[in-house]
Tab-separated table of C-alpha atoms in Angstrom:
chain	number	residue	atom	x	y	z
A	1	UNK	CA	-10.747	8.525	2.775
A	2	UNK	CA	-8.446	10.139	5.344
A	3	UNK	CA	-5.833	8.791	7.708
A	4	UNK	CA	-4.112	5.439	7.596
A	5	UNK	CA	-5.509	2.792	5.282
A	6	UNK	CA	-4.287	-0.770	4.846
A	7	UNK	CA	-4.031	-2.670	1.541
A	8	UNK	CA	-5.294	-5.762	3.263
A	9	UNK	CA	-3.381	-9.021	3.043
A	10	UNK	CA	-5.536	-11.885	1.695
A	11	UNK	CA	-5.101	-15.216	3.517
A	12	UNK	CA	-5.079	-18.397	1.436
A	13	UNK	CA	-4.925	-21.953	2.702
A	14	UNK	CA	-2.296	-24.543	1.757
A	15	UNK	CA	-4.257	-25.422	-1.391
A	16	UNK	CA	-4.391	-21.802	-2.520
A	17	UNK	CA	-8.071	-21.271	-1.686
A	18	UNK	CA	-9.424	-18.165	0.021
A	19	UNK	CA	-9.511	-18.624	3.789
A	20	UNK	CA	-12.488	-16.531	4.857
A	21	UNK	CA	-12.152	-17.063	8.599
A	22	UNK	CA	-8.507	-15.981	8.558
A	23	UNK	CA	-9.518	-12.997	6.431
A	24	UNK	CA	-11.969	-11.937	9.116
A	25	UNK	CA	-9.242	-12.308	11.746
A	26	UNK	CA	-6.892	-10.097	9.725
A	27	UNK	CA	-9.626	-7.457	9.427
A	28	UNK	CA	-10.071	-7.480	13.195
A	29	UNK	CA	-6.289	-7.258	13.699
A	30	UNK	CA	-5.810	-4.127	11.609
A	31	UNK	CA	-8.977	-2.559	12.980
A	32	UNK	CA	-7.794	-3.102	16.557
A	33	UNK	CA	-4.440	-1.607	15.494
A	34	UNK	CA	-6.124	1.714	14.752
A	35	UNK	CA	-6.305	1.967	10.956
A	36	UNK	CA	-8.892	4.383	9.585
A	37	UNK	CA	-10.052	2.494	6.501
A	38	UNK	CA	-9.497	-0.850	4.781
A	39	UNK	CA	-8.462	-1.538	1.185
A	40	UNK	CA	-9.141	-5.112	0.049
A	41	UNK	CA	-7.947	-6.325	-3.351
A	42	UNK	CA	-4.961	-4.046	-3.769
A	43	UNK	CA	-1.411	-4.983	-4.733
A	44	UNK	CA	-0.540	-6.335	-1.275
A	45	UNK	CA	-3.769	-8.344	-1.382
A	46	UNK	CA	-2.539	-10.457	-4.345
A	47	UNK	CA	-5.546	-9.154	-6.284
A	48	UNK	CA	-3.979	-9.852	-9.662
A	49	UNK	CA	-3.856	-13.540	-8.707
A	50	UNK	CA	-7.606	-13.636	-8.055
A	51	UNK	CA	-10.587	-13.913	-10.379
A	52	UNK	CA	-13.394	-11.363	-10.638
A	53	UNK	CA	-15.904	-13.241	-8.468
A	54	UNK	CA	-13.240	-14.149	-5.934
A	55	UNK	CA	-12.232	-10.529	-5.519
A	56	UNK	CA	-15.881	-9.585	-5.069
A	57	UNK	CA	-16.199	-12.202	-2.335
A	58	UNK	CA	-13.159	-10.804	-0.515
A	59	UNK	CA	-14.757	-7.348	-0.542
A	60	UNK	CA	-18.027	-8.802	0.721
A	61	UNK	CA	-16.324	-10.550	3.656
A	62	UNK	CA	-14.352	-7.441	4.590
A	63	UNK	CA	-17.387	-5.144	4.383
A	64	UNK	CA	-19.370	-7.577	6.508
A	65	UNK	CA	-16.664	-7.754	9.165
A	66	UNK	CA	-15.839	-4.056	9.619
A	67	UNK	CA	-17.588	-0.766	10.296
A	68	UNK	CA	-14.641	1.135	8.803
A	69	UNK	CA	-14.855	2.601	5.276
A	70	UNK	CA	-13.944	0.079	2.563
A	71	UNK	CA	-12.022	1.189	-0.527
A	72	UNK	CA	-12.009	-1.816	-2.857
A	73	UNK	CA	-9.444	-2.417	-5.575
A	74	UNK	CA	-11.390	-2.947	-8.812
A	75	UNK	CA	-8.944	-2.170	-11.607
A	76	UNK	CA	-8.155	-4.505	-14.527
A	77	UNK	CA	-6.233	-3.886	-17.758
A	78	UNK	CA	-9.523	-3.469	-19.655
A	79	UNK	CA	-12.504	-1.170	-19.174
A	80	UNK	CA	-15.198	-3.864	-19.297
A	81	UNK	CA	-13.650	-5.956	-16.522
A	82	UNK	CA	-13.019	-2.865	-14.396
A	83	UNK	CA	-16.623	-1.724	-14.690
A	84	UNK	CA	-17.903	-5.191	-13.812
A	85	UNK	CA	-15.548	-5.476	-10.846
A	86	UNK	CA	-16.591	-2.031	-9.634
A	87	UNK	CA	-20.284	-2.905	-9.836
A	88	UNK	CA	-19.658	-6.121	-7.893
A	89	UNK	CA	-17.658	-4.243	-5.258
A	90	UNK	CA	-20.486	-1.753	-4.795
A	91	UNK	CA	-22.975	-4.614	-4.422
A	92	UNK	CA	-20.640	-6.252	-1.880
A	93	UNK	CA	-20.647	-3.160	0.320
A	94	UNK	CA	-17.600	-1.142	-0.763
A	95	UNK	CA	-17.772	2.602	-0.164
A	96	UNK	CA	-15.434	3.506	-3.038
A	97	UNK	CA	-13.310	1.920	-5.769
A	98	UNK	CA	-9.531	2.056	-6.139
A	99	UNK	CA	-8.777	1.722	-9.854
A	100	UNK	CA	-5.243	0.925	-10.928
A	101	UNK	CA	-3.944	2.355	-14.190
A	102	UNK	CA	-4.540	0.051	-17.176
A	103	UNK	CA	-1.385	-1.975	-17.721
A	104	UNK	CA	0.297	-4.464	-20.064
A	105	UNK	CA	-0.269	-2.316	-23.150
A	106	UNK	CA	1.277	1.139	-23.207
A	107	UNK	CA	-1.128	4.106	-23.023
A	108	UNK	CA	-0.464	7.816	-23.292
A	109	UNK	CA	-1.822	10.404	-20.885
A	110	UNK	CA	-4.786	11.303	-23.076
A	111	UNK	CA	-5.858	7.656	-23.235
A	112	UNK	CA	-5.495	7.195	-19.467
A	113	UNK	CA	-7.549	10.314	-18.809
A	114	UNK	CA	-10.321	9.134	-21.129
A	115	UNK	CA	-10.290	5.707	-19.458
A	116	UNK	CA	-10.735	7.132	-15.979
A	117	UNK	CA	-13.514	9.423	-17.157
A	118	UNK	CA	-15.320	6.396	-18.583
A	119	UNK	CA	-14.911	4.507	-15.303
A	120	UNK	CA	-16.038	7.475	-13.198
A	121	UNK	CA	-19.039	8.117	-15.449
A	122	UNK	CA	-20.277	4.548	-15.001
A	123	UNK	CA	-19.219	3.733	-11.438
A	124	UNK	CA	-21.987	3.619	-8.790
A	125	UNK	CA	-19.426	4.530	-6.104
A	126	UNK	CA	-16.668	7.185	-5.937
A	127	UNK	CA	-13.473	6.378	-7.830
A	128	UNK	CA	-9.914	6.748	-6.591
A	129	UNK	CA	-7.056	6.806	-9.099
A	130	UNK	CA	-4.185	4.414	-8.415
A	131	UNK	CA	-0.700	4.915	-9.826
A	132	UNK	CA	1.825	2.178	-8.977
A	133	UNK	CA	4.548	2.326	-11.642
A	134	UNK	CA	6.757	-0.272	-9.906
A	135	UNK	CA	4.215	-2.969	-10.818
A	136	UNK	CA	2.587	-1.528	-13.935
A	137	UNK	CA	5.302	0.570	-15.597
A	138	UNK	CA	2.554	3.209	-15.962
A	139	UNK	CA	2.658	6.544	-14.145
A	140	UNK	CA	-0.139	9.086	-14.149
A	141	UNK	CA	1.162	12.589	-14.772
A	142	UNK	CA	0.263	15.316	-12.280
A	143	UNK	CA	-1.421	17.222	-15.124
A	144	UNK	CA	-3.776	14.313	-15.876
A	145	UNK	CA	-4.469	13.909	-12.154
A	146	UNK	CA	-5.272	17.616	-11.880
A	147	UNK	CA	-7.791	17.464	-14.713
A	148	UNK	CA	-9.440	14.277	-13.429
A	149	UNK	CA	-9.819	15.776	-9.957
A	150	UNK	CA	-12.555	17.986	-11.366
A	151	UNK	CA	-14.769	15.014	-12.231
A	152	UNK	CA	-17.725	14.746	-9.854
A	153	UNK	CA	-17.122	11.032	-9.221
A	154	UNK	CA	-13.320	11.083	-8.890
A	155	UNK	CA	-12.760	11.366	-5.150
A	156	UNK	CA	-9.000	11.003	-4.816
A	157	UNK	CA	-5.836	9.100	-5.593
A	158	UNK	CA	-3.315	6.644	-4.206
A	159	UNK	CA	0.147	7.567	-5.439
A	160	UNK	CA	2.582	4.678	-4.939
A	161	UNK	CA	5.405	6.185	-6.975
A	162	UNK	CA	7.344	7.149	-3.834
A	163	UNK	CA	8.232	10.415	-5.586
A	164	UNK	CA	7.601	13.338	-3.235
A	165	UNK	CA	8.115	15.915	-5.992
A	166	UNK	CA	5.344	14.309	-8.027
A	167	UNK	CA	3.167	14.095	-4.904
A	168	UNK	CA	3.633	17.801	-4.202
A	169	UNK	CA	2.728	18.686	-7.781
A	170	UNK	CA	-0.396	16.526	-7.561
A	171	UNK	CA	-1.387	18.335	-4.368
A	172	UNK	CA	-0.915	21.739	-5.940
A	173	UNK	CA	-2.907	20.798	-9.050
A	174	UNK	CA	-5.814	19.363	-7.041
A	175	UNK	CA	-6.002	21.941	-4.243
A	176	UNK	CA	-9.150	23.566	-5.609
A	177	UNK	CA	-11.088	20.275	-5.610
A	178	UNK	CA	-12.421	17.916	-2.959
A	179	UNK	CA	-9.740	15.341	-3.670
A	180	UNK	CA	-8.180	12.938	-1.170
A	181	UNK	CA	-4.505	12.563	-1.995
A	182	UNK	CA	-3.076	9.409	-0.396
A	183	UNK	CA	0.474	8.118	-0.473
A	184	UNK	CA	1.165	4.421	-1.092
A	185	UNK	CA	4.754	4.222	0.125
A	186	UNK	CA	5.232	3.726	3.855
A	187	UNK	CA	8.821	4.912	3.674
A	188	UNK	CA	7.717	8.480	2.869
A	189	UNK	CA	4.439	8.601	4.800
A	190	UNK	CA	5.360	11.430	7.157
A	191	UNK	CA	6.936	13.443	4.341
A	192	UNK	CA	3.815	13.074	2.186
A	193	UNK	CA	1.575	14.177	5.057
A	194	UNK	CA	3.762	17.232	5.569
A	195	UNK	CA	3.410	17.934	1.847
A	196	UNK	CA	-0.371	18.139	2.092
A	197	UNK	CA	-1.366	14.484	1.884
A	198	UNK	CA	-4.647	13.364	3.414
A	199	UNK	CA	-3.351	9.960	4.479
A	200	UNK	CA	-1.793	6.800	3.152
A	201	UNK	CA	-2.516	3.236	2.090
A	202	UNK	CA	0.446	1.360	3.494
A	203	UNK	CA	1.517	-2.274	3.229
A	204	UNK	CA	3.312	-1.680	6.533
A	205	UNK	CA	-0.087	-1.313	8.226
A	206	UNK	CA	-0.709	-5.061	7.825
A	207	UNK	CA	2.321	-5.787	9.996
A	208	UNK	CA	2.387	-2.806	12.357
A	209	UNK	CA	-0.997	-1.073	12.129
A	210	UNK	CA	-0.501	0.748	15.428
A	211	UNK	CA	2.867	2.205	14.369
A	212	UNK	CA	1.677	3.260	10.927
A	213	UNK	CA	-1.391	4.872	12.482
A	214	UNK	CA	0.816	6.652	15.020
A	215	UNK	CA	2.600	8.531	12.238
A	216	UNK	CA	-0.693	10.054	11.126
A	217	UNK	CA	-1.723	10.882	14.687
A	218	UNK	CA	1.582	12.649	15.317
A	219	UNK	CA	1.081	14.667	12.140
A	220	UNK	CA	-2.441	15.616	13.203
A	221	UNK	CA	-1.075	16.790	16.550
A	222	UNK	CA	1.406	19.061	14.774
A	223	UNK	CA	4.353	16.889	15.776
A	224	UNK	CA	5.789	16.442	12.297
A	225	UNK	CA	9.352	16.060	13.522
A	226	UNK	CA	8.333	13.111	15.711
A	227	UNK	CA	6.319	11.686	12.824
A	228	UNK	CA	9.362	11.806	10.547
A	229	UNK	CA	11.546	10.236	13.236
A	230	UNK	CA	9.129	7.338	13.734
A	231	UNK	CA	8.803	6.931	9.983
A	232	UNK	CA	12.585	6.717	9.657
A	233	UNK	CA	12.708	4.003	12.303
A	234	UNK	CA	10.199	1.940	10.317
A	235	UNK	CA	11.813	2.260	6.885
A	236	UNK	CA	13.751	-1.021	7.012
A	237	UNK	CA	10.731	-2.989	8.200
A	238	UNK	CA	8.567	-1.338	5.561
A	239	UNK	CA	11.109	-2.140	2.865
A	240	UNK	CA	11.371	-5.778	4.005
A	241	UNK	CA	7.627	-6.405	3.773
A	242	UNK	CA	7.079	-4.528	0.509
A	243	UNK	CA	9.736	-3.967	-2.154
A	244	UNK	CA	12.344	-6.420	-0.826
A	245	UNK	CA	10.379	-9.557	0.120
A	246	UNK	CA	6.884	-8.667	-1.035
A	247	UNK	CA	3.709	-10.413	0.064
A	248	UNK	CA	5.504	-13.546	1.344
A	249	UNK	CA	7.622	-11.284	3.558
A	250	UNK	CA	4.551	-9.466	4.865
A	251	UNK	CA	2.824	-12.732	5.737
A	252	UNK	CA	5.944	-13.951	7.535
A	253	UNK	CA	6.090	-10.705	9.506
A	254	UNK	CA	2.441	-10.993	10.472
A	255	UNK	CA	3.063	-14.540	11.711
A	256	UNK	CA	5.862	-13.154	13.897
A	257	UNK	CA	3.301	-10.779	15.384
A	258	UNK	CA	0.936	-13.661	16.106
A	259	UNK	CA	-1.418	-13.085	13.164
A	260	UNK	CA	-2.080	-16.050	10.878
A	261	UNK	CA	-2.281	-14.487	7.414
A	262	UNK	CA	-2.186	-17.821	5.619
A	263	UNK	CA	-0.048	-18.860	2.695
A	264	UNK	CA	1.024	-16.748	-0.272
A	265	UNK	CA	-0.710	-17.772	-3.491
A	266	UNK	CA	1.430	-19.372	-6.184
A	267	UNK	CA	3.566	-18.473	-8.009
A	268	UNK	CA	4.587	-16.720	-4.757
A	269	UNK	CA	6.490	-18.950	-2.367
A	270	UNK	CA	6.972	-18.774	1.351
A	271	UNK	CA	10.162	-17.070	2.487
A	272	UNK	CA	13.186	-19.147	3.445
A	273	UNK	CA	14.744	-19.426	6.878
A	274	UNK	CA	17.291	-16.648	6.291
A	275	UNK	CA	14.642	-14.155	5.216
A	276	UNK	CA	12.344	-15.223	8.028
A	277	UNK	CA	15.123	-14.577	10.565
A	278	UNK	CA	15.781	-11.137	9.046
A	279	UNK	CA	12.113	-10.222	9.236
A	280	UNK	CA	11.707	-11.549	12.767
A	281	UNK	CA	14.587	-9.370	13.948
A	282	UNK	CA	13.076	-6.275	12.374
A	283	UNK	CA	9.660	-6.994	13.835
A	284	UNK	CA	11.071	-7.612	17.302
A	285	UNK	CA	13.059	-4.393	17.239
A	286	UNK	CA	10.434	-2.059	15.807
A	287	UNK	CA	7.054	-3.137	17.120
A	288	UNK	CA	5.666	-3.077	20.655
């Protein structure tokens, strides 16, 4: 996976059920916005609020709707559920699996490495590591990443730590392998690309797919200064629809752009009027 990927928002109706037609519309929206690949069932997708079969159905709908590569989130706290989810994703048409670090219980680096080797050994599709310590309180070390990069079925990683030093170390330790290193924080996208990243999986790309994609295109054209400048302009919007207001904020921002992304699934709640006004102002200022 290279370029700009989107951890696809999952639309739910007012009763909390998956809205498949809206999901298809969201796929078309991000595709028209220029993203390079689609990531259903990630953190921004509310995957942890969905069951195994429901997540598989989301992947199936997305894979049916798009010709872009599909990197499906399949990670669970336990190995058995992760392997089952990965098999279902492959059957649904996913091209690769994004596997979050096991969470809830604490695990040391040796345990995490063994876990990923087990997943990669059994997975019918390539595996991407996923480190998102903000949500899991688990962070893969660059040394573990470097060793796992040598596995034949470990294809890359999404690093959502936001730590450029860690990202640079991961790049150095995986340089000798065919390993796609992707950043998960839109606020440092341009900086990660300049540090050797192959792309990003950005919550921002749900709201402003054309702007997020533009950062990568500027980098490809050798215009890293312009890429950093654009990235800086988008930091407040990115922050509003990720760390500050989360999925409800992202869905409100998409509505402002004319995209019906449905309701957030409980226990999430829709944003209030003050937050909606804040988000609308950011969207109006920073998107075409």
